[in-house]
Short mmCIF file of C-alpha atoms in Angstrom, two decimals:
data_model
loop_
_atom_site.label_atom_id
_atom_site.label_comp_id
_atom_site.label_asym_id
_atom_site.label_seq_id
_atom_site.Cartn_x
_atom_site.Cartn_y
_atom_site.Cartn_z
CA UNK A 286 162.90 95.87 121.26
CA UNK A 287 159.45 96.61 120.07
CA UNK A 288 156.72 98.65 122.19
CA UNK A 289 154.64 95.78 122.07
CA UNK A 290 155.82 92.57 123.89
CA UNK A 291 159.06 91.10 125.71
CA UNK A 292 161.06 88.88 123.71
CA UNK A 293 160.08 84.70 124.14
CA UNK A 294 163.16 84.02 126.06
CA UNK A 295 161.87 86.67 128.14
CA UNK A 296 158.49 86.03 128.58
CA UNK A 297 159.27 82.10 129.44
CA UNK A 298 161.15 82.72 132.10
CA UNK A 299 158.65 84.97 133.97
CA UNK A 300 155.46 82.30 133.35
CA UNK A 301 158.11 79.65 134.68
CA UNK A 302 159.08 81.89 137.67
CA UNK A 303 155.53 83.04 138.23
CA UNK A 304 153.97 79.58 138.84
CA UNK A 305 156.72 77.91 140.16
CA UNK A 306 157.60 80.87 142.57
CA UNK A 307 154.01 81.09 143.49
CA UNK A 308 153.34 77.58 144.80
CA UNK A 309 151.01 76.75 141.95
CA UNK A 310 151.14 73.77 139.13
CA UNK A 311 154.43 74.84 137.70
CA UNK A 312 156.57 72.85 139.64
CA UNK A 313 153.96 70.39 141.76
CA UNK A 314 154.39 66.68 141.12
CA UNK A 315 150.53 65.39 141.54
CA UNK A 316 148.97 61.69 141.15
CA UNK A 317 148.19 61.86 137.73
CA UNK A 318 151.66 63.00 136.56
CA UNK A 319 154.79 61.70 136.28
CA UNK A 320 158.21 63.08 135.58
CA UNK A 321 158.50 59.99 132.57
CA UNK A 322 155.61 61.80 131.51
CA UNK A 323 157.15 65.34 130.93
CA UNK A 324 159.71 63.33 128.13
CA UNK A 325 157.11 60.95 126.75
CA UNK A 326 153.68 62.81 127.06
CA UNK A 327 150.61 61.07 128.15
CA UNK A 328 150.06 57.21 128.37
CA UNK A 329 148.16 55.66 125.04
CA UNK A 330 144.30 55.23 125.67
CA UNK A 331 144.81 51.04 125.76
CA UNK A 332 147.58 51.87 128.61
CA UNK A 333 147.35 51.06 132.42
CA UNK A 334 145.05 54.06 133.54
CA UNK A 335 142.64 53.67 130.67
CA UNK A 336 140.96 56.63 128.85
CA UNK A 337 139.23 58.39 132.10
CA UNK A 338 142.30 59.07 133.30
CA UNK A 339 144.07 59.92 130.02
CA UNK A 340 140.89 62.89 129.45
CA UNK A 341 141.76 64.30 133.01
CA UNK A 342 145.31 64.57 132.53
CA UNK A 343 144.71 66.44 129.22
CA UNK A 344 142.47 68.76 131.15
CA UNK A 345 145.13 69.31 133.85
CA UNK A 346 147.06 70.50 131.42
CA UNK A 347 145.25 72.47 129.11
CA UNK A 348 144.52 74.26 132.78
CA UNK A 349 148.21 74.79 133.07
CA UNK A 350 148.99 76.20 130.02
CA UNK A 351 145.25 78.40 130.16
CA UNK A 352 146.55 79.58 134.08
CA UNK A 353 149.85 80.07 132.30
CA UNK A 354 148.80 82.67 129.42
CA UNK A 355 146.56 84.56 132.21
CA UNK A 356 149.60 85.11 134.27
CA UNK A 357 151.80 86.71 131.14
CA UNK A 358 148.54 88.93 129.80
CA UNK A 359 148.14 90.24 133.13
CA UNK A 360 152.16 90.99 133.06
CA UNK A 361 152.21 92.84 129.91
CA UNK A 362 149.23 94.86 130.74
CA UNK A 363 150.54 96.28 133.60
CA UNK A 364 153.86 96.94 131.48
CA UNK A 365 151.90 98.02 128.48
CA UNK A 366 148.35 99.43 128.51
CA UNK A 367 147.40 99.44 124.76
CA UNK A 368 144.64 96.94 123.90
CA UNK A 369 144.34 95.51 127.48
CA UNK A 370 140.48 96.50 127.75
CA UNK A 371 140.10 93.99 124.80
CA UNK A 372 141.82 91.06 127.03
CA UNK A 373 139.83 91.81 130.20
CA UNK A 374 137.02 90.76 128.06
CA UNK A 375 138.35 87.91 127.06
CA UNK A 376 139.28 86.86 129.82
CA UNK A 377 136.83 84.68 131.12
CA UNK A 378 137.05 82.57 127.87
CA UNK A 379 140.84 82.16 128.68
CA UNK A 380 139.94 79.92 131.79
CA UNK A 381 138.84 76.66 131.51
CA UNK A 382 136.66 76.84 134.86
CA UNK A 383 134.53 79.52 134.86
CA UNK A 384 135.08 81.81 138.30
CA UNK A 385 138.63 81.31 138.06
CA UNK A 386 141.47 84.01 139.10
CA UNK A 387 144.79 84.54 139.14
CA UNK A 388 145.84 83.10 142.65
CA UNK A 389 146.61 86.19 145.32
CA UNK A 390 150.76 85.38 145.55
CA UNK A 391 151.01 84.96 141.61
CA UNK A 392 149.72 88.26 141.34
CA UNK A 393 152.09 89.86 144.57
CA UNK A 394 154.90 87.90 142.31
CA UNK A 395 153.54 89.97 139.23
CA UNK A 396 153.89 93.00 140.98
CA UNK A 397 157.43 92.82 141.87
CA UNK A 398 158.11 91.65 138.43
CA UNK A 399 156.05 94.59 136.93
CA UNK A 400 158.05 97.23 139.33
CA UNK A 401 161.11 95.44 138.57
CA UNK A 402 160.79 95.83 135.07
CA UNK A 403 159.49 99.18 135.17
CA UNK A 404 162.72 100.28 136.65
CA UNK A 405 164.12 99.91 133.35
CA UNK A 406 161.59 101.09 130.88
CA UNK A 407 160.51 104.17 133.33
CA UNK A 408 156.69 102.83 133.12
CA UNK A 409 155.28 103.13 136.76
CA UNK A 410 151.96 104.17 137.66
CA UNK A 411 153.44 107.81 138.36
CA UNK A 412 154.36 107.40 134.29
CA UNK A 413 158.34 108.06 135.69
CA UNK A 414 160.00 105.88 137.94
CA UNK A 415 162.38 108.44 138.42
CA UNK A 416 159.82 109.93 140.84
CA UNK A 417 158.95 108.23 143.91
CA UNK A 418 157.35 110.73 146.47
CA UNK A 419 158.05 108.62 149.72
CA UNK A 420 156.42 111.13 152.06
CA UNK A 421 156.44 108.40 154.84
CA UNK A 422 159.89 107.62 154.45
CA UNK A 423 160.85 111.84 154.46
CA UNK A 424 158.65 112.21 157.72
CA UNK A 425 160.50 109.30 159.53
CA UNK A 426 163.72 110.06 158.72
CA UNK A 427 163.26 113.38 160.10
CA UNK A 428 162.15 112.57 162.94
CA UNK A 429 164.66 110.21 163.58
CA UNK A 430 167.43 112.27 162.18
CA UNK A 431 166.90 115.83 162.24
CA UNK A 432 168.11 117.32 165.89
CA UNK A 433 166.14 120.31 167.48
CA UNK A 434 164.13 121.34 164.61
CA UNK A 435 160.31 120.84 165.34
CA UNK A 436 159.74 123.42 163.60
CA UNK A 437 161.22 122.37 160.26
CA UNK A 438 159.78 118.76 160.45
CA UNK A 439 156.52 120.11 160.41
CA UNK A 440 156.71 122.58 158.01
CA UNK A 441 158.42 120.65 155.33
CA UNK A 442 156.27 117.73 155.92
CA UNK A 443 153.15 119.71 155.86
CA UNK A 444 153.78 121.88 152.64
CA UNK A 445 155.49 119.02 151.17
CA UNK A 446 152.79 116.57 151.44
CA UNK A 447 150.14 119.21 150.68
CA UNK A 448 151.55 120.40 147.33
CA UNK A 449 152.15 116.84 146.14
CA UNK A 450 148.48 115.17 147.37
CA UNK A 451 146.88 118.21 145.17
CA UNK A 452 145.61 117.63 141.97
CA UNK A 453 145.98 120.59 140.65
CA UNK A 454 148.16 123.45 142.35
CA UNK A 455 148.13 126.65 141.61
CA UNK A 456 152.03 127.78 141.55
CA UNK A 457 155.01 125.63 142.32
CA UNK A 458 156.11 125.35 145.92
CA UNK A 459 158.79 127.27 147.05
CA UNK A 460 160.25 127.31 150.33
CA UNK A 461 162.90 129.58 152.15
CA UNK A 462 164.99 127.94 154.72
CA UNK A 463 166.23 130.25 157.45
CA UNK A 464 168.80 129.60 160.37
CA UNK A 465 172.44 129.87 160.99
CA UNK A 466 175.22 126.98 159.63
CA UNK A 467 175.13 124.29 160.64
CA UNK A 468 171.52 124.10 162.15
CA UNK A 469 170.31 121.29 158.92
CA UNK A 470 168.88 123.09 155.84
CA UNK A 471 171.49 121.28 153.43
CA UNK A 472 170.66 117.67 155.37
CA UNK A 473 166.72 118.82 154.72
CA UNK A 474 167.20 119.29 151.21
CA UNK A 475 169.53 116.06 150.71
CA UNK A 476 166.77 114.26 152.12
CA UNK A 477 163.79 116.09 150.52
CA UNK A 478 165.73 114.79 147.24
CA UNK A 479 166.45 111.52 148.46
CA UNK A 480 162.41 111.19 149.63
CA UNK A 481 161.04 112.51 146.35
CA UNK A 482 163.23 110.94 143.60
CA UNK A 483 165.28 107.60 143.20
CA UNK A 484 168.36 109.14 142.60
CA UNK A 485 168.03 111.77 144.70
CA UNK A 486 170.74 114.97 144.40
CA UNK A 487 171.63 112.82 141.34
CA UNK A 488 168.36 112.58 139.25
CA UNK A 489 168.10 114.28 136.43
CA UNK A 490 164.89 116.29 137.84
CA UNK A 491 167.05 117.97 140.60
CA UNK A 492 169.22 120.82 139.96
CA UNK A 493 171.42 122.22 142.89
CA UNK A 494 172.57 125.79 142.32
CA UNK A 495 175.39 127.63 144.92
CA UNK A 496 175.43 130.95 143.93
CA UNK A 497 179.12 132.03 144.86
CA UNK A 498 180.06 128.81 142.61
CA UNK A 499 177.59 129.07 139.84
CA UNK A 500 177.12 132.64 139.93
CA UNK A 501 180.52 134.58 140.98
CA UNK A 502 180.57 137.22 139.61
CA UNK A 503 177.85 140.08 139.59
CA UNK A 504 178.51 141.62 136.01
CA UNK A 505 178.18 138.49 134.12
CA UNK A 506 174.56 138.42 135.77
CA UNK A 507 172.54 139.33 132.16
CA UNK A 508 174.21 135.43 130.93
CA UNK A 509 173.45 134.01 134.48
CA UNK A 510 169.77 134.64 133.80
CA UNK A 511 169.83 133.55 129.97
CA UNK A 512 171.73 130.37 131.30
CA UNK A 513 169.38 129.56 134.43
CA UNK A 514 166.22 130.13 132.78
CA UNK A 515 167.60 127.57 129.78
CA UNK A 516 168.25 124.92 132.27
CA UNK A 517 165.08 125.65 134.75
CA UNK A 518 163.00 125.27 131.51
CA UNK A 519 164.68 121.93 130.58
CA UNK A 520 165.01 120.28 133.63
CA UNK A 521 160.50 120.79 133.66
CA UNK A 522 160.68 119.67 129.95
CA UNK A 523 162.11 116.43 130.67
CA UNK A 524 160.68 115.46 134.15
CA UNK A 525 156.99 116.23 135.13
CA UNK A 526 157.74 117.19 139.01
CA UNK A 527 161.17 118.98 139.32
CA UNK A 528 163.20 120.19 142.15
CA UNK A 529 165.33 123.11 142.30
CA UNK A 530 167.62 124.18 145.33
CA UNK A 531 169.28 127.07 145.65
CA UNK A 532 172.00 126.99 148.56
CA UNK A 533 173.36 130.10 149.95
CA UNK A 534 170.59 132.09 148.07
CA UNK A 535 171.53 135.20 150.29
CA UNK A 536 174.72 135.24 147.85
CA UNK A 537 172.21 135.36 144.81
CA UNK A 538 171.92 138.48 142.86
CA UNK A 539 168.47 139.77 143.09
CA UNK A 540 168.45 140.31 139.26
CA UNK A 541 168.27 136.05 139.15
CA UNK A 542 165.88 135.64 141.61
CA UNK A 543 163.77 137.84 139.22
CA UNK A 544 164.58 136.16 136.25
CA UNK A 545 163.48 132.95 137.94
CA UNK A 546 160.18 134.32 139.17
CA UNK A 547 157.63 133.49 136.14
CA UNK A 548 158.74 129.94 137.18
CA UNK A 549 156.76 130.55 140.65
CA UNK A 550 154.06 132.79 139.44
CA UNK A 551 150.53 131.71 139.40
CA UNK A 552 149.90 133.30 135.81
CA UNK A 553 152.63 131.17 134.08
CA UNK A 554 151.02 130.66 130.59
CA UNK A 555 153.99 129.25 128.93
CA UNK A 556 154.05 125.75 126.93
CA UNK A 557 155.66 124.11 130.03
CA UNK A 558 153.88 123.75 133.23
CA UNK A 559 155.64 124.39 136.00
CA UNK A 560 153.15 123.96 138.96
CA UNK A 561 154.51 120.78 139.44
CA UNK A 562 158.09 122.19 140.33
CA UNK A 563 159.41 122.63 143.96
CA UNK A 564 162.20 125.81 144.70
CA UNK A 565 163.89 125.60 148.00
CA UNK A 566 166.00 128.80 148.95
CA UNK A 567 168.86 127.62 151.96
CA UNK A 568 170.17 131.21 153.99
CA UNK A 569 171.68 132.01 156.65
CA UNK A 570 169.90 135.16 156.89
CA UNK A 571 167.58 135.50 159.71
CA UNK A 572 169.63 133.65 162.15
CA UNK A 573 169.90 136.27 164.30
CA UNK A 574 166.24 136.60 164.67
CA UNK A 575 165.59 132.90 165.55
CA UNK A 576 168.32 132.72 167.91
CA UNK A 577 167.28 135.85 169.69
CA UNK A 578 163.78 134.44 170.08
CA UNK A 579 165.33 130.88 170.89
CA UNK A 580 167.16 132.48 173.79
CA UNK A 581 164.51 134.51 174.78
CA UNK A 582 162.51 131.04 176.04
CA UNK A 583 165.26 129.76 177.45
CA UNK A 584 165.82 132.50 179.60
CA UNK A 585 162.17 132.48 180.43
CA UNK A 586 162.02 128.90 181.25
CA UNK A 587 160.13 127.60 178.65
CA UNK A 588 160.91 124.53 176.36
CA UNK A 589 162.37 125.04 172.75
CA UNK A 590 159.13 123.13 171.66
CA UNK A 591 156.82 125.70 172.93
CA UNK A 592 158.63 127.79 169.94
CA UNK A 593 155.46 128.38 167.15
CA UNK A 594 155.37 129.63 163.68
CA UNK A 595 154.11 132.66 165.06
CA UNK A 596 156.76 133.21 167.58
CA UNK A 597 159.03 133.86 164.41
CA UNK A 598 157.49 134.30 160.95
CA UNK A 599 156.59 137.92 161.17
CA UNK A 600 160.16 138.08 162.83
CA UNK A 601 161.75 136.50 160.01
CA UNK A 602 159.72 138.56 157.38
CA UNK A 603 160.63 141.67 159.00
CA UNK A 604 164.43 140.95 158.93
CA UNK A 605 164.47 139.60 155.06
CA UNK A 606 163.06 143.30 153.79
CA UNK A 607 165.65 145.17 154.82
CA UNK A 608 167.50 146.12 151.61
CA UNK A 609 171.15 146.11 153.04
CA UNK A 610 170.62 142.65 154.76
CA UNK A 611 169.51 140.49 151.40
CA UNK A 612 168.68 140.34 147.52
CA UNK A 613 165.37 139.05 148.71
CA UNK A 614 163.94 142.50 149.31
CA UNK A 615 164.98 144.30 146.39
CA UNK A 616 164.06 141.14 143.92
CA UNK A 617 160.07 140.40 143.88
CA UNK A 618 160.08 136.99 146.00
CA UNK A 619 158.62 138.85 149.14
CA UNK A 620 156.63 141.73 147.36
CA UNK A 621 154.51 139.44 145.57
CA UNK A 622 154.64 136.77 147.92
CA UNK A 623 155.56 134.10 145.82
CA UNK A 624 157.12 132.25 148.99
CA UNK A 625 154.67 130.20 150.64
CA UNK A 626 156.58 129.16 153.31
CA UNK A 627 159.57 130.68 155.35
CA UNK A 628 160.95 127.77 157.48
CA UNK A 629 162.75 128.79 160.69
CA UNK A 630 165.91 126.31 161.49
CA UNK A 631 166.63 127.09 165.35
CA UNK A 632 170.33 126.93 167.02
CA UNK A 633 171.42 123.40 168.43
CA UNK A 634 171.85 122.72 171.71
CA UNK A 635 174.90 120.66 173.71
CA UNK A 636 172.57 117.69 173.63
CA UNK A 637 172.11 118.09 169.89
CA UNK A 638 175.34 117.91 169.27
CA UNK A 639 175.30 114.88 170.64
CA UNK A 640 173.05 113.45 169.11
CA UNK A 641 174.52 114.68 165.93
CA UNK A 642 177.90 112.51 166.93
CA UNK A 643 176.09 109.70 167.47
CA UNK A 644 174.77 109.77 163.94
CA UNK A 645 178.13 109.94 162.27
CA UNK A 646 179.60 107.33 164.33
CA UNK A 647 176.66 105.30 163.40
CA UNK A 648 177.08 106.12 159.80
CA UNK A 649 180.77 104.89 159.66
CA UNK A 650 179.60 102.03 161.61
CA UNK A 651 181.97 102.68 164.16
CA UNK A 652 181.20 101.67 168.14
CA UNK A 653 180.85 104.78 170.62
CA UNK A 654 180.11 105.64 174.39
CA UNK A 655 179.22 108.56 176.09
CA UNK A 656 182.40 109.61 177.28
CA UNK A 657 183.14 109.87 173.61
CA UNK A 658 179.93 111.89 172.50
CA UNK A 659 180.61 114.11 175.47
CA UNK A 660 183.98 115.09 174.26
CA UNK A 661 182.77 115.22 170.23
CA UNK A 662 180.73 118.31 171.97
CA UNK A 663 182.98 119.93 174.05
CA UNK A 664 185.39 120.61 171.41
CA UNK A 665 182.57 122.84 170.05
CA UNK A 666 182.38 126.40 170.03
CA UNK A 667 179.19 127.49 172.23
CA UNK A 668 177.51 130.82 172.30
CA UNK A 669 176.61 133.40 173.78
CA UNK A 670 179.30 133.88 176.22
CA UNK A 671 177.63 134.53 179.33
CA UNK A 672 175.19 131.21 178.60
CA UNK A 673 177.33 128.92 176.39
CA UNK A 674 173.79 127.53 174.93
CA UNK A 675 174.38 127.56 171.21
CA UNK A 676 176.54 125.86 169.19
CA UNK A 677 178.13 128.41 166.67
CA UNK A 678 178.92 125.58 163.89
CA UNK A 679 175.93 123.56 164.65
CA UNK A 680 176.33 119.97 163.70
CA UNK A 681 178.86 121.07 160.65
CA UNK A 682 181.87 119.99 161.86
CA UNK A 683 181.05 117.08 164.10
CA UNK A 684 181.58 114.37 161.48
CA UNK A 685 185.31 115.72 160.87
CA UNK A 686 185.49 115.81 164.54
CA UNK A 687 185.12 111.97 165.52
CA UNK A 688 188.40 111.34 162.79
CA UNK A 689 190.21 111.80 166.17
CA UNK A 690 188.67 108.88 168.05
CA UNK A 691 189.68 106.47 164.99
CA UNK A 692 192.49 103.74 165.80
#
């Protein structure tokens, strides 16, 4: 099928749906038609209505099939922009009556059909419906489903939003995840992906890496870097905002995290731009640190909430730069601060867990009560001893966990 226009069969259907679906003259029976008429066409000009009304129905219709052509230009020029200037001009002669417009539902019914269409021939306004950038829908669902992490809603909603309402950023956006298993730095990314493109972990602009499954072994590390700059560079190539997660990036050799950083640079000057990209680094490293802190306000009295950025970040920095802790501080991430943000997951709490049962009975559609989510929890592992606060597994486990309350 050509560039230019949808084949007849096509184009029919969507004038017929357009003014038929829209409550306009498509399908309307009025007093000066007939459905004879449709089969036999208009009445001779000796017949019973006499000529007067013979020259109105031909008007009628000539409206009709002028209304009709409006409707399918203004389709194909929101599926096709070449030489649509020249038929806004012209528009006004399409019309029989001058000051007439395209009624406000036909066009709501153009716009589904546009997007509908679109979602085929990857012609949105973004220029790739693969991309859909739903930052209200990833700020919701956080809120709704992300347990005990203020701190990590805002952040990611913040740097998120930021980056992609820019016109122009400087460097891609990379962001370090921090906190111990279990706490929601996979379920952030999924839904990061999910948020951002249609087919989420799936599209072809997201590329997962777990570095004890993609990277094993530490001498083969000169063909890693060869292999993930090849597919780094393609993945940008083919999609104009990409998104690259790196899970267990502790694990990663620091050697790859170098060979990655020209991708995260501000001086990039390569033919592909990678501004547009977004890295997200998921570690366990640094959980100590946040739980300390964490524990430290509880002790004090003081709500989890009252927990800032500033309560941990220098914290957190500190911990990443000691060499025998993580590849981070012998590769150049933190020396030339190429991470813009470090984002602090903190440990769950008993009602948390909850909370986290609740979900996954939810999400199985299965019924639940309290006594139920109560005993989900206790079979948990809580820590530190002397408190039992913190759940050492987090929320990992929980969904396995309800398999015992199934008939």
């Amino acid at each position: 099928m050509g560039q230019g226009r949808l084949p007849a069969p096509l184009g029919l259907a969507c004038c017929l749906l357009l003014l038929g679906g829209s409550g306009g003259l498509g399908n309307r029976r009025t007093p000066t038609t007939g459905p004879w008429e449709e089969e036999q066409g208009p009445v001779a000009e000796g017949g019973p209505w006499g000529r007067a009304r013979y020259e109105a129905i031909k008007k009628h219709l000539g409206t009709v099939g002028a209304l009709s052509k409006q409707y399918w230009q203004y389709l194909a020029c929101k599926v096709w922009k070449e030489g649509c200037e020249e038929e806004e001009e012209e528009e006004e002669e399409l019309l029989p009556f001058p000051g007439w417009s395209l009624p406000l539902v036909g066009r709501d019914y153009l716009e589904i059909l546009s997007a509908w269409y679109c979602s085929f021939r990857k012609c949105c306004k973004m220029g790739d419906c693969r991309i859909i950038n739903n930052i209200t829908g990833l700020e919701a669902d956080l809120n709704g489903q992300l347990h005990g992490q203020h701190l990590a809603k805002e952040v990611v909603v913040r740097a998120v939003r930021g980056f992609l309402q820019s016109p122009q950023p400087e460097k891609a956006l990379v962001l370090s995840f921090h906190g111990w298993s279990g706490t929601g730095k996979n379920f952030v990314a999924r839904m990061v992906a999910s948020h951002l493109y249609r087919d989420g972990l799936k599209s072809e602009c997201v590329r997962v890496f777990i570095a004890l499954f993609h990277f094993p072994h530490h001498k083969y590390v000169d063909s890693y870097k060869v292999r993930l700059r090849k597919q780094i560079g393609e993945t940008v190539q083919r999609c104009k905002q990409s998104l690259f997660i790196f899970d267990e990036a502790e694990k990663l050799h620091f050697g790859l995290l170098d060979a990655i950083k020209p991708f995260m640079t501000r001086n990039d000057k390569g033919q592909a731009d990678y501004r547009r990209s977004i890295f997200l680094f998921l570690s366990n490293l640094g959980g100590s640190t946040i739980n300390e802190v964490a524990l430290d306000f509880w002790r004090a009295g003081r709500a989890r909430e009252e927990i800032s950025m500033d309560c941990l970040e220098q914290q957190l920095r500190l911990e990443l730069q000691e060499p025998k802790e993580s590849s981070y501080a012998r590769s150049h991430l933190l020396k030339e601060n190429l991470i813009d943000f470090f984002v602090p997951f903190l440990p769950l709490e008993y009602h948390h867990v909850k909370l986290c049962a609740r979900d996954a009975f939810l999400a199985r559609g299965l019924p639940y009560t309290e006594a139920a989510l109560d005993e989900v929890a206790r079979m948990m592992v809580f820590v530190p001893k002397e408190e039992t606060l913190f759940s050492a597994q987090g929320c990992k486990s929980v969904s396995q966990r309800i398999n015992y309350f199934l008939p």
